[in-house]
Amino acid sequence: MRRPYTRRHLDDLLDEFQPHLRATSLNGPRGVGKTATALQRAKSVLALDDPTDLQRLQADPDLINTLPAPLLIDEWQRWPEVWDRVRRAVDDHQVPGRFLLTGSSAPRGVHVHSGAGRIVAFRLRPMSLPERGFEAPSVSLAAMLKGNAQITGETERVLADYVEEIVTSGLPAIRREPTPRLRQLALENYISAIVHKEFLEAGHPIRRPEALRAWLAAYAAATSTTATYSVILDAATPNQGDKPTKATTITYRDTLANLWLLDPTPAWLPHDNPLARLAQASKHHLADPALAARLLGLDAAALMAGRDSRASIRGTAMLGPLFESLVTLGVRAFADAADARVSHLRDRDGRHEIDLIIEGPGGAIIALEIKLTATVHDGDTRHLTWLRHTLGDRVVDTAVVTTGRHAYRRSDGVAVIPAALLGA
């Protein structure tokens, strides 16, 4: 029996665009819900992880033109040739809403056309807090971009609830496990599959799986920082002379990115460059904060106790960085629905730093600071007020996202928004 479908923020975009696009690709890490989302729109399915469907398609590639549309081709990378066949079918028959493709990137050594102009890609991320049913949001990011948001609402959620969400995961199948121990086991199996199976399937057999796992743990320890990759490597191999080569760690990074497991926040580089000397390094995030917590051996109790990670980058507790990663995950989903871009701001000398910059299609800017606190003080808003004074009316709203209970507007104009109350 099929489980009831939980609607995702991406569905709003797909409702608007997919019926008019000739071919649509849904990207994202394994287990994020791509197939379930695509099935809501498909009239026929070729599941290429099913040997029968794969053999049918290989024996008769013209099936893609005869099955009822929209046709979902699930796990397309199991037969990469089908990507180019879809592209050619789109060129030959200008019919909208015809194809849906889901899967990971093409295996190494397989060359496929980008699909640009023919196959339009959307990214599906792990579930945000509203998608998890955590709380009904009362503050809209889209309204903030328009400069008319109502900053109101109250929540009973407290710090311990956010900690539970960090370790529970936004991957649907994992969060459905009935107990914390089973969820941790599922996360461990997920990580093991990445190290021992998915790299091999992507064409990158790993000679030392333990080195890859250590690098992943060090990357997790760098969550919400702009640590260099040399710092991450040193954290992965403390006091070791036999370190992975630069080429090996580049393979780690690129393959994990191709598997949609890395989701860094880029640095904000505005087109008109009104701010001098902005740093250009991205902030590190794994696709799901729960994976980072598991890689670091941190459960809810350890996070609440303020423990540090095993692969230390900063020598401080990981709860703040992982809370920022949880909020960033949601903001990126909300911003996608509003056709906005998400970045972070940091100048090169470190005098000014803002966790998230959301830039709308018309150039409107929201600046967000993310604080692991229930109470906001003047020092928490100083970078926001600096940006507003520097850029003027381009900054349509500023806010501090907290673990508190009430959403309200401070006397300096900065909004205070509990993470539970922020939505699309």
GROMACS .gro file of C-alpha atoms in nm:
model
  424
    1MET     CA    1   0.000   0.000   0.000
    2ARG     CA    2   0.142   0.339  -0.104
    3ARG     CA    3   0.201   0.587   0.181
    4PRO     CA    4   0.011   0.918   0.175
    5TYR     CA    5   0.215   1.179  -0.007
    6THR     CA    6   0.349   1.476   0.188
    7ARG     CA    7   0.344   1.781  -0.034
    8ARG     CA    8   0.682   1.954  -0.077
    9HIS     CA    9   0.769   2.317  -0.141
   10LEU     CA   10   0.900   2.212  -0.482
   11ASP     CA   11   0.548   2.104  -0.577
   12ASP     CA   12   0.444   2.467  -0.606
   13LEU     CA   13   0.713   2.524  -0.868
   14LEU     CA   14   0.628   2.201  -1.047
   15ASP     CA   15   0.259   2.294  -1.053
   16GLU     CA   16   0.354   2.615  -1.229
   17PHE     CA   17   0.621   2.494  -1.468
   18GLN     CA   18   0.618   2.118  -1.528
   19PRO     CA   19   0.301   2.101  -1.743
   20HIS     CA   20   0.462   2.352  -1.981
   21LEU     CA   21   0.814   2.202  -1.990
   22ARG     CA   22   0.890   1.933  -2.242
   23ALA     CA   23   1.116   1.742  -2.000
   24THR     CA   24   1.179   1.791  -1.628
   25SER     CA   25   1.459   1.642  -1.418
   26LEU     CA   26   1.435   1.614  -1.039
   27ASN     CA   27   1.775   1.611  -0.869
   28GLY     CA   28   1.871   1.541  -0.510
   29PRO     CA   29   2.038   1.286  -0.283
   30ARG     CA   30   1.922   0.928  -0.258
   31GLY     CA   31   1.612   0.891  -0.041
   32VAL     CA   32   1.508   1.256  -0.060
   33GLY     CA   33   1.172   1.178  -0.221
   34LYS     CA   34   1.231   1.247  -0.591
   35THR     CA   35   1.039   0.942  -0.709
   36ALA     CA   36   0.743   1.006  -0.477
   37THR     CA   37   0.721   1.366  -0.599
   38ALA     CA   38   0.747   1.267  -0.966
   39LEU     CA   39   0.485   0.992  -0.927
   40GLN     CA   40   0.225   1.256  -0.837
   41ARG     CA   41   0.253   1.381  -1.197
   42ALA     CA   42   0.326   1.068  -1.400
   43LYS     CA   43   0.081   0.865  -1.607
   44SER     CA   44   0.334   0.592  -1.686
   45VAL     CA   45   0.661   0.479  -1.531
   46LEU     CA   46   0.981   0.309  -1.641
   47ALA     CA   47   1.172   0.223  -1.323
   48LEU     CA   48   1.522   0.141  -1.444
   49ASP     CA   49   1.624  -0.013  -1.112
   50ASP     CA   50   1.367  -0.283  -1.204
   51PRO     CA   51   1.546  -0.534  -1.432
   52THR     CA   52   1.226  -0.596  -1.629
   53ASP     CA   53   1.170  -0.226  -1.707
   54LEU     CA   54   1.537  -0.182  -1.790
   55GLN     CA   55   1.536  -0.476  -2.031
   56ARG     CA   56   1.211  -0.355  -2.191
   57LEU     CA   57   1.360  -0.014  -2.260
   58GLN     CA   58   1.691  -0.149  -2.388
   59ALA     CA   59   1.508  -0.386  -2.622
   60ASP     CA   60   1.271  -0.114  -2.745
   61PRO     CA   61   1.403   0.240  -2.682
   62ASP     CA   62   1.101   0.379  -2.867
   63LEU     CA   63   0.895   0.299  -2.557
   64ILE     CA   64   0.963   0.653  -2.441
   65ASN     CA   65   0.756   0.774  -2.737
   66THR     CA   66   0.468   0.528  -2.703
   67LEU     CA   67   0.391   0.514  -2.330
   68PRO     CA   68   0.131   0.765  -2.201
   69ALA     CA   69   0.272   1.101  -2.096
   70PRO     CA   70   0.388   1.232  -1.863
   71LEU     CA   71   0.635   0.943  -1.858
   72LEU     CA   72   0.854   0.907  -1.548
   73ILE     CA   73   1.193   0.751  -1.617
   74ASP     CA   74   1.312   0.666  -1.267
   75GLU     CA   75   1.681   0.601  -1.191
   76TRP     CA   76   1.769   0.707  -1.545
   77GLN     CA   77   2.142   0.673  -1.475
   78ARG     CA   78   2.103   0.292  -1.481
   79TRP     CA   79   2.097   0.331  -1.861
   80PRO     CA   80   2.248   0.674  -1.933
   81GLU     CA   81   2.172   0.646  -2.304
   82VAL     CA   82   1.809   0.723  -2.223
   83TRP     CA   83   1.898   1.084  -2.133
   84ASP     CA   84   2.008   1.158  -2.489
   85ARG     CA   85   1.710   0.969  -2.627
   86VAL     CA   86   1.478   1.194  -2.426
   87ARG     CA   87   1.665   1.500  -2.549
   88ARG     CA   88   1.622   1.391  -2.912
   89ALA     CA   89   1.254   1.307  -2.854
   90VAL     CA   90   1.204   1.657  -2.716
   91ASP     CA   91   1.368   1.803  -3.028
   92ASP     CA   92   1.154   1.594  -3.260
   93HIS     CA   93   0.819   1.653  -3.087
   94GLN     CA   94   0.758   1.990  -2.918
   95VAL     CA   95   0.501   1.851  -2.674
   96PRO     CA   96   0.486   2.004  -2.324
   97GLY     CA   97   0.475   1.804  -2.000
   98ARG     CA   98   0.605   1.490  -2.165
   99PHE     CA   99   0.897   1.354  -1.959
  100LEU     CA  100   1.003   1.337  -1.595
  101LEU     CA  101   1.348   1.203  -1.505
  102THR     CA  102   1.479   1.120  -1.159
  103GLY     CA  103   1.811   0.982  -1.048
  104SER     CA  104   2.167   1.075  -0.967
  105SER     CA  105   2.435   1.204  -1.200
  106ALA     CA  106   2.569   0.994  -1.486
  107PRO     CA  107   2.838   0.738  -1.400
  108ARG     CA  108   3.201   0.830  -1.458
  109GLY     CA  109   3.312   0.802  -1.819
  110VAL     CA  110   2.958   0.825  -1.956
  111HIS     CA  111   2.904   1.133  -2.167
  112VAL     CA  112   2.554   1.277  -2.194
  113HIS     CA  113   2.438   1.605  -2.341
  114SER     CA  114   2.362   1.865  -2.074
  115GLY     CA  115   2.001   1.887  -2.186
  116ALA     CA  116   2.021   2.265  -2.169
  117GLY     CA  117   1.711   2.422  -2.317
  118ARG     CA  118   1.538   2.086  -2.334
  119ILE     CA  119   1.553   1.915  -1.993
  120VAL     CA  120   1.495   2.160  -1.706
  121ALA     CA  121   1.636   2.057  -1.367
  122PHE     CA  122   1.494   2.122  -1.020
  123ARG     CA  123   1.661   2.033  -0.690
  124LEU     CA  124   1.468   1.857  -0.415
  125ARG     CA  125   1.622   1.898  -0.070
  126PRO     CA  126   1.547   1.707   0.253
  127MET     CA  127   1.229   1.818   0.424
  128SER     CA  128   1.217   2.162   0.584
  129LEU     CA  129   1.055   2.213   0.923
  130PRO     CA  130   0.711   2.303   0.775
  131GLU     CA  131   0.723   1.997   0.546
  132ARG     CA  132   0.788   1.782   0.854
  133GLY     CA  133   0.475   1.920   1.022
  134PHE     CA  134   0.691   2.077   1.293
  135GLU     CA  135   0.478   2.392   1.323
  136ALA     CA  136   0.244   2.600   1.108
  137PRO     CA  137   0.455   2.898   0.987
  138SER     CA  138   0.325   3.249   1.051
  139VAL     CA  139   0.600   3.448   0.875
  140SER     CA  140   0.641   3.421   0.497
  141LEU     CA  141   0.981   3.457   0.332
  142ALA     CA  142   0.809   3.553   0.005
  143ALA     CA  143   0.622   3.833   0.187
  144MET     CA  144   0.948   3.950   0.342
  145LEU     CA  145   1.096   3.980  -0.008
  146LYS     CA  146   0.801   4.200  -0.103
  147GLY     CA  147   0.856   4.414   0.204
  148ASN     CA  148   0.512   4.350   0.353
  149ALA     CA  149   0.560   4.056   0.589
  150GLN     CA  150   0.354   4.028   0.906
  151ILE     CA  151   0.598   3.944   1.184
  152THR     CA  152   0.363   3.775   1.427
  153GLY     CA  153   0.308   3.438   1.585
  154GLU     CA  154   0.392   3.224   1.884
  155THR     CA  155   0.528   2.871   1.916
  156GLU     CA  156   0.567   2.628   2.202
  157ARG     CA  157   0.877   2.476   2.038
  158VAL     CA  158   1.196   2.499   2.245
  159LEU     CA  159   1.562   2.417   2.192
  160ALA     CA  160   1.522   2.045   2.261
  161ASP     CA  161   1.266   2.020   1.979
  162TYR     CA  162   1.511   2.166   1.727
  163VAL     CA  163   1.781   1.929   1.849
  164GLU     CA  164   1.546   1.635   1.786
  165GLU     CA  165   1.484   1.761   1.432
  166ILE     CA  166   1.857   1.791   1.364
  167VAL     CA  167   1.919   1.424   1.445
  168THR     CA  168   1.588   1.287   1.312
  169SER     CA  169   1.667   1.378   0.947
  170GLY     CA  170   1.469   1.537   0.667
  171LEU     CA  171   1.499   1.227   0.449
  172PRO     CA  172   1.144   1.084   0.448
  173ALA     CA  173   1.222   0.714   0.488
  174ILE     CA  174   1.469   0.773   0.771
  175ARG     CA  175   1.244   1.003   0.971
  176ARG     CA  176   0.961   0.747   0.942
  177GLU     CA  177   1.162   0.497   1.149
  178PRO     CA  178   0.972   0.458   1.476
  179THR     CA  179   1.255   0.498   1.731
  180PRO     CA  180   1.569   0.713   1.764
  181ARG     CA  181   1.791   0.402   1.761
  182LEU     CA  182   1.638   0.281   1.436
  183ARG     CA  183   1.683   0.626   1.281
  184GLN     CA  184   2.048   0.628   1.385
  185LEU     CA  185   2.091   0.281   1.235
  186ALA     CA  186   1.929   0.401   0.911
  187LEU     CA  187   2.161   0.703   0.900
  188GLU     CA  188   2.462   0.477   0.958
  189ASN     CA  189   2.355   0.247   0.675
  190TYR     CA  190   2.303   0.551   0.451
  191ILE     CA  191   2.659   0.672   0.518
  192SER     CA  192   2.798   0.322   0.468
  193ALA     CA  193   2.621   0.298   0.132
  194ILE     CA  194   2.781   0.626   0.024
  195VAL     CA  195   3.130   0.507   0.117
  196HIS     CA  196   3.110   0.147   0.001
  197LYS     CA  197   2.854   0.149  -0.281
  198GLU     CA  198   2.765   0.486  -0.432
  199PHE     CA  199   3.122   0.591  -0.505
  200LEU     CA  200   3.176   0.261  -0.684
  201GLU     CA  201   2.855   0.300  -0.885
  202ALA     CA  202   2.967   0.652  -0.979
  203GLY     CA  203   3.287   0.504  -1.122
  204HIS     CA  204   3.517   0.588  -0.831
  205PRO     CA  205   3.621   0.272  -0.641
  206ILE     CA  206   3.765   0.376  -0.304
  207ARG     CA  207   4.085   0.201  -0.197
  208ARG     CA  208   4.061   0.322   0.164
  209PRO     CA  209   3.696   0.363   0.267
  210GLU     CA  210   3.802   0.465   0.617
  211ALA     CA  211   3.986   0.767   0.471
  212LEU     CA  212   3.675   0.877   0.281
  213ARG     CA  213   3.463   0.843   0.594
  214ALA     CA  214   3.716   1.043   0.796
  215TRP     CA  215   3.711   1.317   0.531
  216LEU     CA  216   3.331   1.320   0.537
  217ALA     CA  217   3.336   1.355   0.917
  218ALA     CA  218   3.582   1.644   0.891
  219TYR     CA  219   3.359   1.811   0.632
  220ALA     CA  220   3.066   1.766   0.873
  221ALA     CA  221   3.274   1.931   1.147
  222ALA     CA  222   3.321   2.228   0.913
  223THR     CA  223   2.943   2.279   0.887
  224SER     CA  224   2.848   2.647   0.865
  225THR     CA  225   3.213   2.755   0.824
  226THR     CA  226   3.425   2.860   0.529
  227ALA     CA  227   3.714   2.635   0.634
  228THR     CA  228   3.959   2.561   0.354
  229TYR     CA  229   3.982   2.212   0.214
  230SER     CA  230   4.338   2.185   0.348
  231VAL     CA  231   4.202   2.252   0.699
  232ILE     CA  232   3.935   1.986   0.644
  233LEU     CA  233   4.199   1.737   0.530
  234ASP     CA  234   4.415   1.811   0.836
  235ALA     CA  235   4.113   1.753   1.061
  236ALA     CA  236   4.046   1.423   0.884
  237THR     CA  237   4.404   1.303   0.926
  238PRO     CA  238   4.542   1.443   1.253
  239ASN     CA  239   4.906   1.350   1.313
  240GLN     CA  240   4.910   1.130   1.004
  241GLY     CA  241   5.189   1.145   0.751
  242ASP     CA  242   5.012   0.928   0.494
  243LYS     CA  243   4.738   1.172   0.394
  244PRO     CA  244   4.513   1.132   0.087
  245THR     CA  245   4.650   1.324  -0.208
  246LYS     CA  246   4.497   1.649  -0.328
  247ALA     CA  247   4.363   1.465  -0.634
  248THR     CA  248   4.196   1.209  -0.407
  249THR     CA  249   4.026   1.472  -0.191
  250ILE     CA  250   3.910   1.657  -0.504
  251THR     CA  251   3.753   1.327  -0.615
  252TYR     CA  252   3.581   1.300  -0.275
  253ARG     CA  253   3.442   1.652  -0.303
  254ASP     CA  254   3.334   1.634  -0.668
  255THR     CA  255   3.171   1.291  -0.638
  256LEU     CA  256   2.982   1.390  -0.323
  257ALA     CA  257   2.863   1.703  -0.502
  258ASN     CA  258   2.751   1.495  -0.802
  259LEU     CA  259   2.559   1.272  -0.560
  260TRP     CA  260   2.388   1.587  -0.422
  261LEU     CA  261   2.527   1.521  -0.075
  262LEU     CA  262   2.707   1.854  -0.045
  263ASP     CA  263   2.495   2.168  -0.039
  264PRO     CA  264   2.732   2.460   0.025
  265THR     CA  265   2.599   2.813   0.052
  266PRO     CA  266   2.789   3.034  -0.195
  267ALA     CA  267   2.936   3.368  -0.105
  268TRP     CA  268   2.731   3.671  -0.205
  269LEU     CA  269   2.891   3.855  -0.494
  270PRO     CA  270   2.642   4.121  -0.608
  271HIS     CA  271   2.655   4.215  -0.975
  272ASP     CA  272   2.705   4.585  -0.909
  273ASN     CA  273   2.956   4.513  -0.627
  274PRO     CA  274   2.841   4.786  -0.385
  275LEU     CA  275   3.052   4.632  -0.108
  276ALA     CA  276   3.429   4.618  -0.129
  277ARG     CA  277   3.650   4.321  -0.046
  278LEU     CA  278   3.392   4.047  -0.006
  279ALA     CA  279   3.523   3.699   0.064
  280GLN     CA  280   3.438   3.436  -0.197
  281ALA     CA  281   3.453   3.106  -0.007
  282SER     CA  282   3.132   2.904   0.029
  283LYS     CA  283   2.992   2.791   0.362
  284HIS     CA  284   3.000   2.415   0.402
  285HIS     CA  285   2.678   2.217   0.451
  286LEU     CA  286   2.589   1.853   0.399
  287ALA     CA  287   2.252   1.790   0.237
  288ASP     CA  288   2.101   1.690   0.573
  289PRO     CA  289   2.223   1.805   0.917
  290ALA     CA  290   2.136   1.459   1.053
  291LEU     CA  291   2.409   1.307   0.837
  292ALA     CA  292   2.659   1.555   0.981
  293ALA     CA  293   2.554   1.473   1.337
  294ARG     CA  294   2.583   1.100   1.273
  295LEU     CA  295   2.924   1.132   1.110
  296LEU     CA  296   3.041   1.320   1.419
  297GLY     CA  297   2.892   1.067   1.661
  298LEU     CA  298   2.656   1.323   1.812
  299ASP     CA  299   2.305   1.228   1.920
  300ALA     CA  300   2.044   1.457   2.075
  301ALA     CA  301   2.183   1.413   2.427
  302ALA     CA  302   2.537   1.493   2.314
  303LEU     CA  303   2.423   1.805   2.129
  304MET     CA  304   2.222   1.928   2.428
  305ALA     CA  305   2.525   1.867   2.652
  306GLY     CA  306   2.734   2.090   2.426
  307ARG     CA  307   2.986   1.827   2.320
  308ASP     CA  308   3.243   1.893   2.051
  309SER     CA  309   3.289   1.681   1.741
  310ARG     CA  310   3.539   1.400   1.698
  311ALA     CA  311   3.689   1.571   1.394
  312SER     CA  312   3.729   1.917   1.544
  313ILE     CA  313   3.761   2.216   1.312
  314ARG     CA  314   3.689   2.496   1.558
  315GLY     CA  315   3.712   2.335   1.902
  316THR     CA  316   3.359   2.440   1.994
  317ALA     CA  317   3.026   2.264   2.035
  318MET     CA  318   2.845   2.168   1.714
  319LEU     CA  319   2.488   2.253   1.811
  320GLY     CA  320   2.505   2.613   1.686
  321PRO     CA  321   2.649   2.520   1.343
  322LEU     CA  322   2.400   2.235   1.299
  323PHE     CA  323   2.108   2.460   1.398
  324GLU     CA  324   2.227   2.707   1.135
  325SER     CA  325   2.242   2.422   0.882
  326LEU     CA  326   1.885   2.316   0.969
  327VAL     CA  327   1.756   2.671   0.921
  328THR     CA  328   1.956   2.715   0.600
  329LEU     CA  329   1.804   2.395   0.460
  330GLY     CA  330   1.455   2.542   0.504
  331VAL     CA  331   1.543   2.889   0.379
  332ARG     CA  332   1.684   2.747   0.057
  333ALA     CA  333   1.361   2.558  -0.007
  334PHE     CA  334   1.152   2.870   0.066
  335ALA     CA  335   1.377   3.080  -0.157
  336ASP     CA  336   1.350   2.834  -0.447
  337ALA     CA  337   0.972   2.868  -0.429
  338ALA     CA  338   1.012   3.250  -0.444
  339ASP     CA  339   1.264   3.239  -0.733
  340ALA     CA  340   1.528   3.386  -0.501
  341ARG     CA  341   1.897   3.312  -0.451
  342VAL     CA  342   2.058   3.231  -0.115
  343SER     CA  343   2.414   3.332  -0.026
  344HIS     CA  344   2.618   3.433   0.276
  345LEU     CA  345   2.818   3.751   0.330
  346ARG     CA  346   3.161   3.788   0.479
  347ASP     CA  347   3.419   4.053   0.408
  348ARG     CA  348   3.783   3.954   0.377
  349ASP     CA  349   3.898   4.103   0.704
  350GLY     CA  350   3.610   3.944   0.897
  351ARG     CA  351   3.465   4.272   1.026
  352HIS     CA  352   3.119   4.201   0.886
  353GLU     CA  353   2.950   3.865   0.847
  354ILE     CA  354   2.586   3.776   0.778
  355ASP     CA  355   2.465   3.418   0.777
  356LEU     CA  356   2.218   3.437   0.487
  357ILE     CA  357   2.150   3.688   0.211
  358ILE     CA  358   1.831   3.618   0.012
  359GLU     CA  359   1.811   3.810  -0.314
  360GLY     CA  360   1.483   3.816  -0.503
  361PRO     CA  361   1.443   3.832  -0.881
  362GLY     CA  362   1.396   4.210  -0.872
  363GLY     CA  363   1.706   4.269  -0.661
  364ALA     CA  364   1.528   4.298  -0.325
  365ILE     CA  365   1.747   4.172  -0.040
  366ILE     CA  366   1.668   4.005   0.292
  367ALA     CA  367   1.948   3.955   0.543
  368LEU     CA  368   1.916   3.685   0.811
  369GLU     CA  369   2.128   3.607   1.113
  370ILE     CA  370   2.078   3.266   1.275
  371LYS     CA  371   2.129   3.254   1.651
  372LEU     CA  372   2.105   2.961   1.890
  373THR     CA  373   1.928   3.173   2.146
  374ALA     CA  374   1.578   3.258   2.259
  375THR     CA  375   1.666   3.620   2.335
  376VAL     CA  376   1.807   3.875   2.089
  377HIS     CA  377   2.043   4.148   2.204
  378ASP     CA  378   2.173   4.457   2.022
  379GLY     CA  379   2.500   4.284   1.941
  380ASP     CA  380   2.310   4.016   1.747
  381THR     CA  381   2.174   4.276   1.503
  382ARG     CA  382   2.476   4.500   1.441
  383HIS     CA  383   2.577   4.340   1.109
  384LEU     CA  384   2.218   4.359   0.988
  385THR     CA  385   2.189   4.728   1.067
  386TRP     CA  386   2.529   4.789   0.903
  387LEU     CA  387   2.408   4.626   0.580
  388ARG     CA  388   2.082   4.820   0.584
  389HIS     CA  389   2.268   5.149   0.633
  390THR     CA  390   2.517   5.056   0.359
  391LEU     CA  391   2.271   4.943   0.091
  392GLY     CA  392   1.966   5.147   0.185
  393ASP     CA  393   1.632   5.056   0.031
  394ARG     CA  394   1.770   4.751  -0.149
  395VAL     CA  395   1.748   4.575   0.189
  396VAL     CA  396   1.374   4.523   0.225
  397ASP     CA  397   1.393   4.330   0.552
  398THR     CA  398   1.633   4.199   0.814
  399ALA     CA  399   1.576   3.934   1.078
  400VAL     CA  400   1.734   3.719   1.344
  401VAL     CA  401   1.613   3.358   1.338
  402THR     CA  402   1.608   3.212   1.689
  403THR     CA  403   1.495   2.926   1.911
  404GLY     CA  404   1.258   3.160   2.099
  405ARG     CA  405   0.878   3.152   2.122
  406HIS     CA  406   0.759   3.485   1.979
  407ALA     CA  407   0.789   3.656   1.640
  408TYR     CA  408   0.805   4.036   1.668
  409ARG     CA  409   0.968   4.348   1.526
  410ARG     CA  410   1.234   4.522   1.734
  411SER     CA  411   1.245   4.900   1.770
  412ASP     CA  412   1.546   4.911   1.534
  413GLY     CA  413   1.335   4.749   1.261
  414VAL     CA  414   1.498   4.405   1.277
  415ALA     CA  415   1.251   4.116   1.293
  416VAL     CA  416   1.292   3.835   1.545
  417ILE     CA  417   1.154   3.507   1.409
  418PRO     CA  418   1.154   3.166   1.579
  419ALA     CA  419   1.279   2.910   1.328
  420ALA     CA  420   0.955   2.713   1.372
  421LEU     CA  421   0.749   3.009   1.243
  422LEU     CA  422   0.945   3.085   0.925
  423GLY     CA  423   0.799   2.944   0.605
  424ALA     CA  424   0.768   2.997   0.231
   0.00000   0.00000   0.00000
